[in-house]
PDB file of C-alpha atoms in Angstrom:
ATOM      1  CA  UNK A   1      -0.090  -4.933   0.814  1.00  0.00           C
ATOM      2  CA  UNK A   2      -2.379  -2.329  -0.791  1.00  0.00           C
ATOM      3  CA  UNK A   3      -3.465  -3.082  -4.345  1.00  0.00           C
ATOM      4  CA  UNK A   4      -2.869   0.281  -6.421  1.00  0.00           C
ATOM      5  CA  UNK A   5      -4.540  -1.281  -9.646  1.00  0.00           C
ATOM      6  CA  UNK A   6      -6.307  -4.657 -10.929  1.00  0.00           C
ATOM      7  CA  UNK A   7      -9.118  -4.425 -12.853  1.00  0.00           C
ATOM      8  CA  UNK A   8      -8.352  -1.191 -14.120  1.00  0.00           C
ATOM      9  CA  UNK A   9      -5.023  -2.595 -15.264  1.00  0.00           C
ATOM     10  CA  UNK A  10      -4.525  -2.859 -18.798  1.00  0.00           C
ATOM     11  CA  UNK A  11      -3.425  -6.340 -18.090  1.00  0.00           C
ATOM     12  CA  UNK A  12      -5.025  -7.714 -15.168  1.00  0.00           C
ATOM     13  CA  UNK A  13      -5.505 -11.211 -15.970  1.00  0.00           C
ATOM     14  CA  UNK A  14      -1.751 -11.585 -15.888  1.00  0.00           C
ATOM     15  CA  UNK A  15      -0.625  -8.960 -13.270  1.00  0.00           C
ATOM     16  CA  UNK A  16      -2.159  -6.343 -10.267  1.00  0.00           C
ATOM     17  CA  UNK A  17       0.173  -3.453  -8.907  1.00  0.00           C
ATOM     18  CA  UNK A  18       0.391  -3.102  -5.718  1.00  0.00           C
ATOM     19  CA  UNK A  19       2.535  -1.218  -2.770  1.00  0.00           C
ATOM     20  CA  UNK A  20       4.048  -3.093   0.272  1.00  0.00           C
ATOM     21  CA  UNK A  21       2.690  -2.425   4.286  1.00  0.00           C
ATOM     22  CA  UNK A  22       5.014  -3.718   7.379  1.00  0.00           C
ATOM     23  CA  UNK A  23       5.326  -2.808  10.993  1.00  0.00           C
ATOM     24  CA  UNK A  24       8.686  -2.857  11.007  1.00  0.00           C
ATOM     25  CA  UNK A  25       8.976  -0.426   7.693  1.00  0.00           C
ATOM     26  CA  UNK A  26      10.279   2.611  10.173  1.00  0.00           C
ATOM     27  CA  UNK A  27      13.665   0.788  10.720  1.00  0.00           C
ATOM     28  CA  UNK A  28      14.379   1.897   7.246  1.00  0.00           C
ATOM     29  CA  UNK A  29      15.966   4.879   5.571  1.00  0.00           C
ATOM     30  CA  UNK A  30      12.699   5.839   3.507  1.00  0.00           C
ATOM     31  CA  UNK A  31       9.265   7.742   4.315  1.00  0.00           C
ATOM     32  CA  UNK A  32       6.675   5.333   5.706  1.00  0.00           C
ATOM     33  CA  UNK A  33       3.538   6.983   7.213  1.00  0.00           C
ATOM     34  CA  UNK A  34       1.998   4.932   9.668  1.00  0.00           C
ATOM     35  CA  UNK A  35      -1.493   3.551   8.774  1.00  0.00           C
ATOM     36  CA  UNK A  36      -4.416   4.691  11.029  1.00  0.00           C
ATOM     37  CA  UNK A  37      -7.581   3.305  11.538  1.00  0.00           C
ATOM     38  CA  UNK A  38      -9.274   6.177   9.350  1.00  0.00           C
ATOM     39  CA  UNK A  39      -7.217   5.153   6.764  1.00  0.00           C
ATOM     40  CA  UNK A  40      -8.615   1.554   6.536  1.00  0.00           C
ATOM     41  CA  UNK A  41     -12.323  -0.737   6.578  1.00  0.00           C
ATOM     42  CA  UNK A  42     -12.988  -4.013   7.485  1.00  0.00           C
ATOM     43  CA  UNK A  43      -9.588  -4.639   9.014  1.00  0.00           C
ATOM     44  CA  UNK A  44      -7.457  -4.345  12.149  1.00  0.00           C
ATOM     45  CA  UNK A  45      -3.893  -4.377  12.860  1.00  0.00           C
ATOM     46  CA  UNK A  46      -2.395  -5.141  15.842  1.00  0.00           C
ATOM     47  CA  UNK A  47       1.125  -3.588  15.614  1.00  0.00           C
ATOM     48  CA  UNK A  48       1.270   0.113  14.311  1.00  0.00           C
ATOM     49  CA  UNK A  49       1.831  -0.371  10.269  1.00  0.00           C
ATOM     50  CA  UNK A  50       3.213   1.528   7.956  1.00  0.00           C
ATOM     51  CA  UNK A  51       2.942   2.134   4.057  1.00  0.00           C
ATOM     52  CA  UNK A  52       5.991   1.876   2.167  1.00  0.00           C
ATOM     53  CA  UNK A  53       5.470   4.098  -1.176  1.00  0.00           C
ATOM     54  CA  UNK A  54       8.758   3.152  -2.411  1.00  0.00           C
ATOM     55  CA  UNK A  55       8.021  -0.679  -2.740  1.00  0.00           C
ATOM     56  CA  UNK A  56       5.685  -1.134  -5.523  1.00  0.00           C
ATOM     57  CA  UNK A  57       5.424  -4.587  -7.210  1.00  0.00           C
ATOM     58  CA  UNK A  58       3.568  -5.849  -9.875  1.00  0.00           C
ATOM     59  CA  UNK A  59       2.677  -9.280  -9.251  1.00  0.00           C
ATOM     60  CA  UNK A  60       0.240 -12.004 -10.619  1.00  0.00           C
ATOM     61  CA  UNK A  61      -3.372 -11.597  -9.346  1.00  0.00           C
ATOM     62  CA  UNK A  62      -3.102 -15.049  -8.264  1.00  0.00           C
ATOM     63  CA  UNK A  63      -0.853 -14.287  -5.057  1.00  0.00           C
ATOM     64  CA  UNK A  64      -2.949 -12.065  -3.397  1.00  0.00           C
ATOM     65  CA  UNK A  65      -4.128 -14.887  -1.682  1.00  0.00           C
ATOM     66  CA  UNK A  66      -7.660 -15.543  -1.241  1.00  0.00           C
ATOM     67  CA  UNK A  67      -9.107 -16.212   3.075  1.00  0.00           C
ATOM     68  CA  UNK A  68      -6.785 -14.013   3.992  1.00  0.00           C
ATOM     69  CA  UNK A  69      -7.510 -10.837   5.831  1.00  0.00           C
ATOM     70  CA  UNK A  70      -8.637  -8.473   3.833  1.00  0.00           C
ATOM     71  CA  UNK A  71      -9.966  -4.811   4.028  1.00  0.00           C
ATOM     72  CA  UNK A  72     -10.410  -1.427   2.150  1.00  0.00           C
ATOM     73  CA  UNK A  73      -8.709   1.883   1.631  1.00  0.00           C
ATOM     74  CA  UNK A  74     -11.319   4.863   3.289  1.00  0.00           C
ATOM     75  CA  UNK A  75     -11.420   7.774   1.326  1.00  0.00           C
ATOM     76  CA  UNK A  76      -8.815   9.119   3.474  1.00  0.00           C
ATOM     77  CA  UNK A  77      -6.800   6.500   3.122  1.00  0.00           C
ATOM     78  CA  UNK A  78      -6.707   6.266  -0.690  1.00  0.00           C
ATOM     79  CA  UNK A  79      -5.859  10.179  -0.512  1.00  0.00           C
ATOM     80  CA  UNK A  80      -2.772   9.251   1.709  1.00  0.00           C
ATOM     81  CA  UNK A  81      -1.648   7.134  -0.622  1.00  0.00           C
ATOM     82  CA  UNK A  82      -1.776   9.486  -3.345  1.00  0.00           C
ATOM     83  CA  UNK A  83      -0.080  11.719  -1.484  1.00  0.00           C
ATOM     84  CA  UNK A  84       2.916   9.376  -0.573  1.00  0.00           C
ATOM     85  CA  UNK A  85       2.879   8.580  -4.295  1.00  0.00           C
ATOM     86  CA  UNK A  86       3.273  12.081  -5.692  1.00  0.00           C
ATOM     87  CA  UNK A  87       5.877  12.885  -2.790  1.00  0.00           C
ATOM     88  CA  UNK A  88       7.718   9.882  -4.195  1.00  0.00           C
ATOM     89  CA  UNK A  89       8.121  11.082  -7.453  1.00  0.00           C
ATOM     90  CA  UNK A  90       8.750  14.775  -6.317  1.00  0.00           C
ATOM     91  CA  UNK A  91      11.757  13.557  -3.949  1.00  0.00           C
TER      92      UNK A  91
END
């Protein structure tokens, strides 16, 4: 998963926003652009993963798990999802 918003979040002690990643998300009927590895930091996959825009959750901070593997959005990554984002509301 990609966390859209935590900190920033006017309530973040209770809840974090954040949009779902699978490999399997092309099977589905929606847009999911593939993640590359200029798209993401400290972290590997190793299937081909895609973003799905159109499953956004808001969820306490307290699943996101802590040990787990973890990375970052590159600035090319954050502008994908941005992109996907917008599209989503312009569809």
């Amino acid at each position: 998963m990609i966390i859209l918003s935590h900190e920033n979040h006017p309530f973040s002690a209770t809840d974090c926003t954040v949009m779902c990643a699978g490999t399997t998300a092309q099977k589905y009927d929606h847009r999911t652009p593939a993640l590359e590895d200029e798209h993401v930091t400290g972290i590997s996959f190793s299937e081909t993963t895609y973003l799905m825009p159109w499953a956004l959750y808001t969820i306490p901070p307290a699943s996101l798990g802590t040990g787990r593997s973890a990375g970052e959005l590159t600035a090319s990554g954050k502008k994908l999802v941005k992109k996907e984002l917008i599209r989503l509301l312009m569809d």
